[in-house]
Short mmCIF file of C-alpha atoms in Angstrom, two decimals:
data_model
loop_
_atom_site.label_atom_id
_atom_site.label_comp_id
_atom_site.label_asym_id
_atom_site.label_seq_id
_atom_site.Cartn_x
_atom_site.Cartn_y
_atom_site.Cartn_z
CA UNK A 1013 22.85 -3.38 -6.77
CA UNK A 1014 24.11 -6.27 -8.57
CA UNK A 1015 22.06 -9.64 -7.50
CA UNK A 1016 23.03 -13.06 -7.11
CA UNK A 1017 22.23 -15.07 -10.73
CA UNK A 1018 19.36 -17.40 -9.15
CA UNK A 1019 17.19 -17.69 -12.06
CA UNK A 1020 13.58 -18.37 -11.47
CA UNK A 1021 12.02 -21.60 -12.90
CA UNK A 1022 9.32 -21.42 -15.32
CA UNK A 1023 5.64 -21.80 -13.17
CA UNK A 1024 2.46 -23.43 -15.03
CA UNK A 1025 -0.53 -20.96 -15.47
CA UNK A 1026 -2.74 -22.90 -13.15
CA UNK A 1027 0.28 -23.08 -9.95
CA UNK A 1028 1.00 -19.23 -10.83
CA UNK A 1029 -2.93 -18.26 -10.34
CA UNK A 1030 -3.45 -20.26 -7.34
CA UNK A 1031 -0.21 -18.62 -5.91
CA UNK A 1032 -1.15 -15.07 -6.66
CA UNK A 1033 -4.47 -15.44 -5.82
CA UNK A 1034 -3.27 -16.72 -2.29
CA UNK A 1035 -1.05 -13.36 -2.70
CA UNK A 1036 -4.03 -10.92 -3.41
CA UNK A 1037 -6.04 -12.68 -0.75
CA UNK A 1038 -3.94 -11.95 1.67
CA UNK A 1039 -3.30 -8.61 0.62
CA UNK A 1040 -6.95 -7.82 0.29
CA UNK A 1041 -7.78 -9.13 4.31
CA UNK A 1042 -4.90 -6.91 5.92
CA UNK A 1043 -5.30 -3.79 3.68
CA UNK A 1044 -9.15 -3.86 4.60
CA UNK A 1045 -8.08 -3.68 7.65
CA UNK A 1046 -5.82 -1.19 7.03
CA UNK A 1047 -8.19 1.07 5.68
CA UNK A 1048 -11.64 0.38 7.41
CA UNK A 1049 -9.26 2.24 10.31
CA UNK A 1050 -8.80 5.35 7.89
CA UNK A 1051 -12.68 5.51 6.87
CA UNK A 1052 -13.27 5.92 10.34
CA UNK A 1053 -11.01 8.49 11.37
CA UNK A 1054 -12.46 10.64 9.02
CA UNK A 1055 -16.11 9.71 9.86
CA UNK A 1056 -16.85 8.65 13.53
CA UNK A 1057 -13.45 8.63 15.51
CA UNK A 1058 -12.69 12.29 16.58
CA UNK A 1059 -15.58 13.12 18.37
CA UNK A 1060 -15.88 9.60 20.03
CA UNK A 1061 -12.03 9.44 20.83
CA UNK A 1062 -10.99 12.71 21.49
CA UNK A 1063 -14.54 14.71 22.58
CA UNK A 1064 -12.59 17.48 24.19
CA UNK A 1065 -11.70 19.28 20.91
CA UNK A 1066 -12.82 21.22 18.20
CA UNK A 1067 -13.94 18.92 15.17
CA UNK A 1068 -11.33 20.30 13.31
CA UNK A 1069 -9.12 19.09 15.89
CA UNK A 1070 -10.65 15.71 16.62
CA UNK A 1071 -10.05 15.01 12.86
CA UNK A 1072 -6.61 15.78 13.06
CA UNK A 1073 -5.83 13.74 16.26
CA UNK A 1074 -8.08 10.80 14.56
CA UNK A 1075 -5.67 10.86 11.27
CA UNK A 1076 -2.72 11.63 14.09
CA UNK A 1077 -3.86 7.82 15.43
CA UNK A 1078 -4.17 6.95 11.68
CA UNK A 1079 -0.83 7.84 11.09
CA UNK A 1080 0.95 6.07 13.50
CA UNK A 1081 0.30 2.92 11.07
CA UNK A 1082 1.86 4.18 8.86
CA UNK A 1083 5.22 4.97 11.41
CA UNK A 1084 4.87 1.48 12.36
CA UNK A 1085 5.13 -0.21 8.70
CA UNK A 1086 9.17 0.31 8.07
CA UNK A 1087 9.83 -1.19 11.70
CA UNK A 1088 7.18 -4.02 10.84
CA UNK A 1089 8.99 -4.77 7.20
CA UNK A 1090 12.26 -5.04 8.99
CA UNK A 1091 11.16 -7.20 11.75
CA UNK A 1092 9.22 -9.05 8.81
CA UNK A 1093 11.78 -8.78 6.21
CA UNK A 1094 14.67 -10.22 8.36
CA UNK A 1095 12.49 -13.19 9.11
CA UNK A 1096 11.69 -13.58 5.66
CA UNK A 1097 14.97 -13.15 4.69
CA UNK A 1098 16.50 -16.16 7.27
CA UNK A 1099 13.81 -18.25 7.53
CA UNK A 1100 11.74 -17.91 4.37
CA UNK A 1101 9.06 -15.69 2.64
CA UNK A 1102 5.97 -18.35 4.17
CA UNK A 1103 6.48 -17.48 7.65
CA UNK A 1104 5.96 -14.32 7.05
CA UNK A 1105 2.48 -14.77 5.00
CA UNK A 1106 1.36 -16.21 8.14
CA UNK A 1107 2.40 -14.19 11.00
CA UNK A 1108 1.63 -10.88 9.30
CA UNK A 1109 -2.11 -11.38 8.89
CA UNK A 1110 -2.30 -12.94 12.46
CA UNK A 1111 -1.01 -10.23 14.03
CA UNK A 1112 -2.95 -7.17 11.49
CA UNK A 1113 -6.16 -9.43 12.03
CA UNK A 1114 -6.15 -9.57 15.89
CA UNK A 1115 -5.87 -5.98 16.45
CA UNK A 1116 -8.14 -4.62 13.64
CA UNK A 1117 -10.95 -6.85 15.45
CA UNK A 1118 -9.68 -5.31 18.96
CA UNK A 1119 -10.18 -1.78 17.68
CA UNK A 1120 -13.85 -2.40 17.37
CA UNK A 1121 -13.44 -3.60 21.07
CA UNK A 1122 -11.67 -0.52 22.32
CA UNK A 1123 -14.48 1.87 24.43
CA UNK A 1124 -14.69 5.13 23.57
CA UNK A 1125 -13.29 8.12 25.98
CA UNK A 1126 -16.78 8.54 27.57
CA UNK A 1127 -16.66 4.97 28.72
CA UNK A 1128 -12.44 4.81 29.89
CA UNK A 1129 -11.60 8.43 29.60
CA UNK A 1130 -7.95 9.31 28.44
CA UNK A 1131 -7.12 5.50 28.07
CA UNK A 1132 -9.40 4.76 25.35
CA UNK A 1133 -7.39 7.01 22.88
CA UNK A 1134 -4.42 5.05 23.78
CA UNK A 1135 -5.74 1.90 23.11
CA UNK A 1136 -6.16 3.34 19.54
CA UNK A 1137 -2.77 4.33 19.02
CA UNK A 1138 -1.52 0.57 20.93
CA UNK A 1139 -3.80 -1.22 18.21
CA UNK A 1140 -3.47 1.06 15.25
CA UNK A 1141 0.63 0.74 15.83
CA UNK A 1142 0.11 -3.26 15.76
CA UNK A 1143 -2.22 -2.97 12.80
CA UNK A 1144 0.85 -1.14 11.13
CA UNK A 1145 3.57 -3.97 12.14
CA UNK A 1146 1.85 -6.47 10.48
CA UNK A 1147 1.02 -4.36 7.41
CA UNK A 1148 4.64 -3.75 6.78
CA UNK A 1149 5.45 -7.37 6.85
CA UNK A 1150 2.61 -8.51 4.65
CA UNK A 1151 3.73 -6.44 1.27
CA UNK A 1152 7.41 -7.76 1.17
CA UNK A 1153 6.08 -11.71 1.67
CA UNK A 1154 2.99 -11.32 -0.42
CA UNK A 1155 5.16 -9.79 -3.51
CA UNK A 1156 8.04 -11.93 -3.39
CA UNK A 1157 5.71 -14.65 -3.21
CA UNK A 1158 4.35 -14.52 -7.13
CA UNK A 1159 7.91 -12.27 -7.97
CA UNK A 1160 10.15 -15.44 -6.90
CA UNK A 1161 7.46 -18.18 -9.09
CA UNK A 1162 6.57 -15.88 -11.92
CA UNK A 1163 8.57 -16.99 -15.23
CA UNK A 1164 10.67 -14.16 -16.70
CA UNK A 1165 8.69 -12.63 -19.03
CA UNK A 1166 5.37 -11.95 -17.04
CA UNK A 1167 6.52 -11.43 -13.65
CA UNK A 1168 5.15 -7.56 -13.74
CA UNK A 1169 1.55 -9.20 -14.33
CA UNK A 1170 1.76 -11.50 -11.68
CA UNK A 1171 3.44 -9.77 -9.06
CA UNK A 1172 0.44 -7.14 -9.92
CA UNK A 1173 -2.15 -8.95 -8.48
CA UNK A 1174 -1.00 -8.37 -4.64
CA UNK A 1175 -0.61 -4.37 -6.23
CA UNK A 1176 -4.67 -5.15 -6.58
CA UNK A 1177 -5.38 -6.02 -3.40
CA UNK A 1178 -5.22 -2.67 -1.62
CA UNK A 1179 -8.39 -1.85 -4.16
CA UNK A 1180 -10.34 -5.30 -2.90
CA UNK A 1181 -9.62 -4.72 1.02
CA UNK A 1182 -10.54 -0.56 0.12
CA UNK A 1183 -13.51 -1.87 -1.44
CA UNK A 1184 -15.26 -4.41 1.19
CA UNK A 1185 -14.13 -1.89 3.87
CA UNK A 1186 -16.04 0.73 2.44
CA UNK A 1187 -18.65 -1.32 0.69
CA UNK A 1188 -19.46 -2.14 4.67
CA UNK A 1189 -19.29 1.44 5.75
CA UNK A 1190 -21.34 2.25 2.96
CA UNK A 1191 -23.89 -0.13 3.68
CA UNK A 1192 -24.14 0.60 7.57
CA UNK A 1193 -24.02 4.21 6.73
CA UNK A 1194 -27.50 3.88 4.50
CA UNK A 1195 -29.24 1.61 6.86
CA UNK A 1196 -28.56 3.01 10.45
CA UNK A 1197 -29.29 6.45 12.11
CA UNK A 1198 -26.91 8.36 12.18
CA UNK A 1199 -27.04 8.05 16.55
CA UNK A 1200 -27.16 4.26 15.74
CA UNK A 1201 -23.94 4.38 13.62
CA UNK A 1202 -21.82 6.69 15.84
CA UNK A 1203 -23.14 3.85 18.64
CA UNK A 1204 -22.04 0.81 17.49
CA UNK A 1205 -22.29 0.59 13.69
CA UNK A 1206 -19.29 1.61 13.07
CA UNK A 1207 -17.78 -1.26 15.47
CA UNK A 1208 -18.76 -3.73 12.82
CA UNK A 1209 -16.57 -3.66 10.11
CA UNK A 1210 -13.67 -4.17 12.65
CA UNK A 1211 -15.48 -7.06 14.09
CA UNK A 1212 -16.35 -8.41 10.37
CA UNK A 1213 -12.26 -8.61 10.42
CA UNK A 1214 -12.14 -12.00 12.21
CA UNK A 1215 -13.67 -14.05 9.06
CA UNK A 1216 -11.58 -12.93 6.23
CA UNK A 1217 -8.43 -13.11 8.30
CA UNK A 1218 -9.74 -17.11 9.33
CA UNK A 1219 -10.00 -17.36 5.62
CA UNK A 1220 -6.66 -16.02 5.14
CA UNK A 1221 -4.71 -17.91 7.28
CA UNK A 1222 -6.56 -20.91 5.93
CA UNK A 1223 -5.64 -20.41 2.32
CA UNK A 1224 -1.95 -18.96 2.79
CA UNK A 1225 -1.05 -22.51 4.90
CA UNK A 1226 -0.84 -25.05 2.21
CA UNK A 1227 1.36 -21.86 0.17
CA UNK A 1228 5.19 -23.30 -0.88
CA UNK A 1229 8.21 -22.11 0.03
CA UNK A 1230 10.09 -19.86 -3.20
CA UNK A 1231 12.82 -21.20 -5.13
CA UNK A 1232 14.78 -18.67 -4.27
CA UNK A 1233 14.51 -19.08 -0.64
CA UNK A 1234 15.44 -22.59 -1.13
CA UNK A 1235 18.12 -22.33 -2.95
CA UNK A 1236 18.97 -19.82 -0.48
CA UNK A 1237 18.68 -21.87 2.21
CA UNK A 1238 20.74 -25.58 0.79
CA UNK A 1239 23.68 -23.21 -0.05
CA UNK A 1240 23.96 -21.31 2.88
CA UNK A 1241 23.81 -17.96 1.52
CA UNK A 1242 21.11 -16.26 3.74
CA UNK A 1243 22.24 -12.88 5.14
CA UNK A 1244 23.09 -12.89 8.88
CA UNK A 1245 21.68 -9.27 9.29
CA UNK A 1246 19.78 -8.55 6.01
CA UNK A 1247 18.42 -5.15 7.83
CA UNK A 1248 22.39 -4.23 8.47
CA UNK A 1249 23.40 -5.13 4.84
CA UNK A 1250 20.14 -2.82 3.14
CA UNK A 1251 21.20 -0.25 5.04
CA UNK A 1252 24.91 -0.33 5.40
CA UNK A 1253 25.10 -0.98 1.26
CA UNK A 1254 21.77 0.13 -0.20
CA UNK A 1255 20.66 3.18 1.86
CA UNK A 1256 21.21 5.64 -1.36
CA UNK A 1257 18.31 2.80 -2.57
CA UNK A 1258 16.10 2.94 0.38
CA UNK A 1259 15.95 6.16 -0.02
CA UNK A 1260 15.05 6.98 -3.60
CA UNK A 1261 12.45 3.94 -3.64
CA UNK A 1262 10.76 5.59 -0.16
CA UNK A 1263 10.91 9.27 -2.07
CA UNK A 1264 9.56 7.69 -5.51
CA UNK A 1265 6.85 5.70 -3.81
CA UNK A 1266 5.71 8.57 -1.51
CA UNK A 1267 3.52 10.29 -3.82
CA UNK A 1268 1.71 6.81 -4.87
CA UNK A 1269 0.99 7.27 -1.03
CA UNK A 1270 -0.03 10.39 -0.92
CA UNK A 1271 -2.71 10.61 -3.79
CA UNK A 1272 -4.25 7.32 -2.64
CA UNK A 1273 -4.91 9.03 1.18
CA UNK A 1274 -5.64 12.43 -0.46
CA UNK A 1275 -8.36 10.65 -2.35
CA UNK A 1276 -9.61 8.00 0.04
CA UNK A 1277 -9.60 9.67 3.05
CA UNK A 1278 -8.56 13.32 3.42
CA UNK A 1279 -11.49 14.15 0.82
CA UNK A 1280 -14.36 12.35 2.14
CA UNK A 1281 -13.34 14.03 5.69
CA UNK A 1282 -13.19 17.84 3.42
CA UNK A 1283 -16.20 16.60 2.02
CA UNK A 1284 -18.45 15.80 4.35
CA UNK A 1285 -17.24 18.34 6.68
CA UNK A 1286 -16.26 21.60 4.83
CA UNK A 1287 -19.07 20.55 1.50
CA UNK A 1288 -21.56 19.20 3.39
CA UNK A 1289 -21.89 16.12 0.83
CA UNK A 1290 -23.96 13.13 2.17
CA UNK A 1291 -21.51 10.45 3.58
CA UNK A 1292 -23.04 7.71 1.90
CA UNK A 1293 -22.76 9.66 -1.52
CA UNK A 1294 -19.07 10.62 -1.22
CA UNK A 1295 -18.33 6.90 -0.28
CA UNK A 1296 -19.80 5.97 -3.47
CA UNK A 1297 -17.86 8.38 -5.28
CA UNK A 1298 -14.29 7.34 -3.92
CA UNK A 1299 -15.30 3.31 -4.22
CA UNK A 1300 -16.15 4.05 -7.91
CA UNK A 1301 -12.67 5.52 -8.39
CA UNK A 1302 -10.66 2.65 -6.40
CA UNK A 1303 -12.74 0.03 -8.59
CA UNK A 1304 -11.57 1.59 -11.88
CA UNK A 1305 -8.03 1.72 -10.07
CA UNK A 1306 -8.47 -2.02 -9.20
CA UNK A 1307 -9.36 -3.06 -12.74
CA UNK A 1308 -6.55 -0.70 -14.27
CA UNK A 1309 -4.00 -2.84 -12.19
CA UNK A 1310 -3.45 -5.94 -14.31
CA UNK A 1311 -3.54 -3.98 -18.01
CA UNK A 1312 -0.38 -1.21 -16.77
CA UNK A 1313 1.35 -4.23 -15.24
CA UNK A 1314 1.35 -5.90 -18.73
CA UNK A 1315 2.54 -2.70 -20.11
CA UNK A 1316 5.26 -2.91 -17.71
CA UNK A 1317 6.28 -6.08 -18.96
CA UNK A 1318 6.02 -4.92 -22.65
CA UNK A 1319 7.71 -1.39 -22.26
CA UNK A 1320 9.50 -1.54 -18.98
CA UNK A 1321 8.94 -0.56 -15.28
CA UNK A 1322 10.89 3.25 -14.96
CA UNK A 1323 8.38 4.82 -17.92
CA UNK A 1324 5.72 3.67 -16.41
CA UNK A 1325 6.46 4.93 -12.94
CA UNK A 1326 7.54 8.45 -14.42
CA UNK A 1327 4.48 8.74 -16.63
CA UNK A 1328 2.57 8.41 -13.68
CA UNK A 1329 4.27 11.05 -11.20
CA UNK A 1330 3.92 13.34 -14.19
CA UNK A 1331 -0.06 12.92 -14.12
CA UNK A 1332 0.15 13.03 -11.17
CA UNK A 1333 1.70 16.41 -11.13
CA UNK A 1334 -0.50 18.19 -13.43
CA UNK A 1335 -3.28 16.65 -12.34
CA UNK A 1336 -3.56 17.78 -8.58
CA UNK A 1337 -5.20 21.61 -9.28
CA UNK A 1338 -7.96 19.63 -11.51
CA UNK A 1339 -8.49 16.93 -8.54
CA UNK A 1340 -9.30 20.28 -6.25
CA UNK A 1341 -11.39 22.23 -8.41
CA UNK A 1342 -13.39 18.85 -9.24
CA UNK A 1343 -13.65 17.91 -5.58
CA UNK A 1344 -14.64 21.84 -4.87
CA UNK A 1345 -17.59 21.90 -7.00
CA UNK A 1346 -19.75 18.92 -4.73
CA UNK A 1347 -21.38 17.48 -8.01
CA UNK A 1348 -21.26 13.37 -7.59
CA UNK A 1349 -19.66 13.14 -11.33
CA UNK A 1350 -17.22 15.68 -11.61
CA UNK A 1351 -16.23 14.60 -7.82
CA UNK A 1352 -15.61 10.83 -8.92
CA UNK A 1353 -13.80 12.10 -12.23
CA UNK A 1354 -11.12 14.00 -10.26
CA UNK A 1355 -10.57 10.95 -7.95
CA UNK A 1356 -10.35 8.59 -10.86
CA UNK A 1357 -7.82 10.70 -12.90
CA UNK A 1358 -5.61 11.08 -9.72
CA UNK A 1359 -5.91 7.40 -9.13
CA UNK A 1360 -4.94 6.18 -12.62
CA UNK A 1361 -1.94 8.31 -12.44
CA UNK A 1362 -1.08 6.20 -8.71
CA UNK A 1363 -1.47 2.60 -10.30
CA UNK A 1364 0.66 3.46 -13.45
CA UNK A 1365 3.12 3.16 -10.79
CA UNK A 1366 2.07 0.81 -7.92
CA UNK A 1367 0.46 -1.51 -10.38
CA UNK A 1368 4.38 -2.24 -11.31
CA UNK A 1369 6.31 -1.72 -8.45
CA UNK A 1370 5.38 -5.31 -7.35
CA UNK A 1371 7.97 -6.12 -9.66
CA UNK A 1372 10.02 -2.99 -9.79
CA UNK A 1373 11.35 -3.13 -6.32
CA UNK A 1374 12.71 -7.18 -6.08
CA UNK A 1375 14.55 -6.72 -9.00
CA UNK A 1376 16.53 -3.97 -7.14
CA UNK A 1377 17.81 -6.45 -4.80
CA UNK A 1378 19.69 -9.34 -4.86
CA UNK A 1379 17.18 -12.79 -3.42
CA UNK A 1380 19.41 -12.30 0.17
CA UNK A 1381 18.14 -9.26 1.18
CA UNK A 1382 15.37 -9.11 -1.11
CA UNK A 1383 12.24 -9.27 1.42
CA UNK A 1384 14.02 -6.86 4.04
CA UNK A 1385 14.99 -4.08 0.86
CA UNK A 1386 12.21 -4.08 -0.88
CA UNK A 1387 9.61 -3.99 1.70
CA UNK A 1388 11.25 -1.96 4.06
CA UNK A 1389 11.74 1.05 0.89
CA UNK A 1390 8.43 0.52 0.15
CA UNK A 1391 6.78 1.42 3.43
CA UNK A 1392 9.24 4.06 3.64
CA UNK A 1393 7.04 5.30 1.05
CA UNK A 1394 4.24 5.15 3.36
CA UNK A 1395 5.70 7.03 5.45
CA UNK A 1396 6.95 9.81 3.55
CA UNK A 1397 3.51 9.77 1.16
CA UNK A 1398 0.84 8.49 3.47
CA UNK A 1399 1.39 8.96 7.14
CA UNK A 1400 0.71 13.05 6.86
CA UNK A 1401 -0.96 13.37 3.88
CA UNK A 1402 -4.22 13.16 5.31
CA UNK A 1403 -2.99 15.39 8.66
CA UNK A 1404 -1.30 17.98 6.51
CA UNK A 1405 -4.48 18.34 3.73
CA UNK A 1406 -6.85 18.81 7.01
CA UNK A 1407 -4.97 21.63 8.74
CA UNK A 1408 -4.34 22.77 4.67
CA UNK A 1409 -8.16 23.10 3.92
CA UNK A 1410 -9.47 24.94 6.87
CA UNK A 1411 -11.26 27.83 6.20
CA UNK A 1412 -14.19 28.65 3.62
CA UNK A 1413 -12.06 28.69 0.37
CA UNK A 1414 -10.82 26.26 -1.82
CA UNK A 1415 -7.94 24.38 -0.54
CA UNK A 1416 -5.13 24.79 -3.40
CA UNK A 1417 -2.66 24.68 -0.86
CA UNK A 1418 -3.10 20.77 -0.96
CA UNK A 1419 -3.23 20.92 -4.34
CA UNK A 1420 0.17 22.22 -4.12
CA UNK A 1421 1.79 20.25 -1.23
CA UNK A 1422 0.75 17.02 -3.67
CA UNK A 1423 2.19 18.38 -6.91
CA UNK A 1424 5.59 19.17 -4.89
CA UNK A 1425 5.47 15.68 -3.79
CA UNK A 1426 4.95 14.22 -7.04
CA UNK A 1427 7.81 16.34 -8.34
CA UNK A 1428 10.07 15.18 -5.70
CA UNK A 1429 8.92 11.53 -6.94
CA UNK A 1430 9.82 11.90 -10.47
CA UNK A 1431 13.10 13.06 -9.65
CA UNK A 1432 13.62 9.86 -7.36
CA UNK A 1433 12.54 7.74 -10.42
CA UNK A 1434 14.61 9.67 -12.56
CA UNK A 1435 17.68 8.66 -10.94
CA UNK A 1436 16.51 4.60 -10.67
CA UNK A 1437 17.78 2.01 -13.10
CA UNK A 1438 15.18 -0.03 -15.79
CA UNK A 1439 14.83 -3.52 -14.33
CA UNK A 1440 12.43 -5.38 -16.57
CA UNK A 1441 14.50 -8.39 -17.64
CA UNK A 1442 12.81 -8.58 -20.95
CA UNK A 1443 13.25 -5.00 -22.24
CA UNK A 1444 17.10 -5.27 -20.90
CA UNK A 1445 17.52 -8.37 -23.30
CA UNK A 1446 16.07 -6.22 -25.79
CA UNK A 1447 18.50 -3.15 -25.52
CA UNK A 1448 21.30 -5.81 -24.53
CA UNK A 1449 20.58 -7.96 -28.04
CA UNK A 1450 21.01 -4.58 -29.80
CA UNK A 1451 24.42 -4.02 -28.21
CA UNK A 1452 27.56 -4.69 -29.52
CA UNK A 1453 28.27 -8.11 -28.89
CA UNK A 1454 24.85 -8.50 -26.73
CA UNK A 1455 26.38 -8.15 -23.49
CA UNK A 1456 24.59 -6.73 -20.76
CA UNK A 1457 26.10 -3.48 -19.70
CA UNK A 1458 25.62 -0.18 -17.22
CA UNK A 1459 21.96 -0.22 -15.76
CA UNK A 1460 21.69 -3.72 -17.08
CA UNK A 1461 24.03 -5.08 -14.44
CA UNK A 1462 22.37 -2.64 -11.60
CA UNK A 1463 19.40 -4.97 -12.67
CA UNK A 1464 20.09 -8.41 -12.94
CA UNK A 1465 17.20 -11.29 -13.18
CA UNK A 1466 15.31 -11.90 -10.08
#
C-alpha cells in the first residue's frame, strides 16, 4: 500500500468551503435519490409493484428491487473510478449525477403492474440498477474531490462534509414523504403522491450539475496527468495488488451499511407493519435520528484528525455491537421517544466511522488508483452491509414476537467489522508524524509507510 509522494498543496478556507460544499451538494442530490427509492419500498411499492403476493412478500420483493442498487454500486465505482482515474476526478462529478438524476425522475414515471402488468416491476429493477451505477461513481469523485485540496492537517474535516450528505439527501427525501404522507389520503398517496418526490428529483440534480461545472480539476490528477503516471487499468491494478484491501475495507464498512438500512428503512417497514405505528410518526422518529447523525459528522471527523482514523472506526463497530439488543427492545416498545433513542444511539455508533472514512480510505491508496480503490471498497461495503440488510431483517421479524434475531444478524456483522478494522493500518498523516517524531531518529516506519500522505 505504499503511495506515490504527491503532496497536496495547502487550500485557503474560503476555496476549501466552496469545494466541499460543491462535494456535499452533490452528495446530498444523488443520495436523496438514493433513498427516496428505499422509503418507498417499505411504504407504497409492494402492493403497487408486485400485487400478487402476500404483504410480507411484496415487502421483500420491494427491498429485493431496492437491493439491486446496491449490486449495481461496485460495477458503477469501477466504471466511475477508471474514468476518474484516466481522465480526472471532474468528469466523474458530472456524469454520476446525470445519470442517478435521470432515472430517479423515471421511477416516478414507471406505471404500476395494474397499468403494464409484469413489465412494470422490471422497469423498477432497469431504473433502480441505473440509480445504483451512478451512486457508485459519485462517492469516489465527490471524496477525492475535498481529500486531494484539503491541507494536511484537516483533511478528515473536510473530506467529512460529502460523509454528511447522505443525512441532507435522507432528510429532504423524507422531509417530502413526510409532508405528502400528512397532507394526502392515504388512497391519494398510494395514487400518485408518492410519484412526487421522484419527480421533485429533476431540480436539485439541475442545481447540481450547475454548481459541480465551474469545480477544478485536483492537483493530484494533474500532476498525474503532465507526468504520465495514470494507470492503464486502475480496476486490474486494485484488484490484481490490493484485493486483500478491497476486501477488509468492504467487510469494515459493511456494518456502517447495515445499521443505517436497519434504521432507515427495515424499521419503519417493522413498524408500520408488525407495530402498527402511524407512518408519519415513525418518519419523524428516524429523520430526528439522521439529523443528530448529520450534525455529529463534522465534530468525529475533527476527532479523527486529532486522534486518528482506526480508533475511531473501532470505537464505533464496538457500539455498534452492544448496542443492537437495546436498538430492538427500544424499537419493540412503539413509544415515539424511546423509538428515536434506539435509532440515534445506533446511528452515532455508524458516523464514528463513516464520518472519517472520507479520509480513511484515499489514504490507503496511492493518487493512481485512488478513485477506482477507494470507491470501489467502499460500495463493496454496500453490498455486503446494505443490499440485504433490509431483505434479511424482514423475513427475520415475521411473526408476533420480538425480532432479536436481527438484533443478532447486526451484532455478528459488526463483529465481523471490527475484526476487518483491526487488521487495517492508522493513516492520519498528522498522528503518524506524531508517533514517527517520537521514534528513534523520526523516521517513518511499519504502518507508517502502508500510509503515506495523500
Amino acid at each position: 500500500m505504499r503511495q506515490d509522494p504527491s503532496p497536496v498543496p495547502s487550500s485557503a478556507p474560503p476555496s476549501m468551503l466552496r469545494l466541499a460544499s460543491a462535494s456535499l451538494a452533490g452528495t446530498a442530490i444523488e443520495f436523496y435519490d438514493f433513498f427516496v427509492y428505499g422509503t418507498a419500498a417499505a411504504l407504497v411499492l409492494g402492493p403497487l409493484f408486485f400485487p400478487s403476493l402476500s404483504p410480507l412478500a411484496g415487502t421483500l420483493a420491494a427491498f429485493g428491487t431496492f437491493g439491486i442498487g446496491f449490486l449495481a454500486r461496485p460495477l458503477g465505482s469501477a466504471v466511475f473510478g477508471h474514468i476518474g482515474d484516466r481522465y480526472g476526478r471532474r468528469p466523474v462529478l458530472l456524469g454520476s449525477l446525470l445519470l442517478t438524476g435521470l432515472a430517479t425522475v423515471a421511477v416516478g414515471c414507471v406505471p404500476s403492474y395494474a397499468s403494464i402488468g409484469i413489465a412494470a416491476p422490471f422497469l423498477l429493477l432497469l431504473l433502480r440498477f441505473l440509480q445504483g451505477l451512478g451512486l457508485g461513481g459519485e462517492w469516489g469523485g465527490a471524496v477525492l474531490l475535498t481529500a486531494e485540496h484539503a491541507p494536511e492537517h484537516r483533511r478528515g474535516l473536510w473530506s467529512s462534509f460529502p460523509q454528511a450528505g447522505p443525512a441532507v439527501g435522507f432528510l429532504l427525501a423524507n422531509g417530502l414523504m413526510l409532508t405528502l404522507s400528512a397532507t394526502l389520503t392515504d388512497a391519494q398517496f398510494t395514487a400518485w403522491g408518492w410519484r412526487v418526490p421522484f419527480w421533485a428529483a429533476a431540480v436539485p440534480a439541475l442545481a447540481g450539475l450547475w454548481l459541480r461545472h465551474s469545480v477544478e480539476e485536483t492537483p493530484q490528477f494533474r500532476a498525474l496527468a503532465e507526468t504520465g503516471r495514470r494507470a492503464r487499468s486502475p480496476l486490474g491494478e486494485v484488484v490484481r495488488g490490493h484485493w486483500r484491501l478491497l476486501l477488509l475495507t468492504g467487510g469494515a464498512l459493511a456494518i456502517g451499511y447495515a445499521v443505517f438500512y436497519a434504521v432507515t428503512t427495515w424499521s419503519l417497514a417493522y413498524a408500520t407493519e408488525h407495530l402498527r405505528v402511524d407512518r408519519t410518526v415513525m418518519l419523524a422518529c428516524v429523520m430526528a435520528a439522521v439529523a443528530l447523525k448529520g450534525l455529529a459528522t463534522p465534530l468525529v471527523a475533527l476527532c479523527g484528525d486529532r486522534w486518528g482514523r482506526r480508533p475511531l472506526c473501532l470505537a464505533g463497530c464496538a457500539l455498534c455491537a452492544v448496542w443492537m439488543f437495546p436498538f430492538v427492545a427500544l424499537l419493540r416498545t412503539a413509544d415515539p421517544l424511546l423509538m428515536t433513542l434506539g435509532c440515534v444511539v445506533a446511528l452515532l455508533g455508524m458516523v464514528t466511522m463513516f464520518a472519517v472514512v472520507g479520509a480513511y480510505l484515499p489514504e490507503l491508496y496511492a493518487p493512481r488508483i485512488r478513485c477506482t480503490g477507494a470507491a470501489v471498497g467502499y460500495n463493496l461495503g454496500g453490498v455486503l452491509g446494505g443490499a440485504l440488510t433490509p431483505i434479511v431483517a424482514t423475513a427475520l421479524a415475521d411473526g408476533s414476537g420480538p425480532p432479536w434475531g436481527v438484533a443478532v444478524y447486526l451484532t455478528v456483522i459488526a463483529l465481523v467489522s471490527l475484526g476487518c478494522f483491526a487488521l487495517l493500518p492508522e493513516t492520519n498523516p498528522t498522528v503518524l508524524g506524531e508517533r514517527a517524531s517520537k521514534a528513534a531518529g523520526g523516521t517513518r516506519t511499519g504502518a507508517a509507510e502502508a500510509a503515506a500522505p495523500v
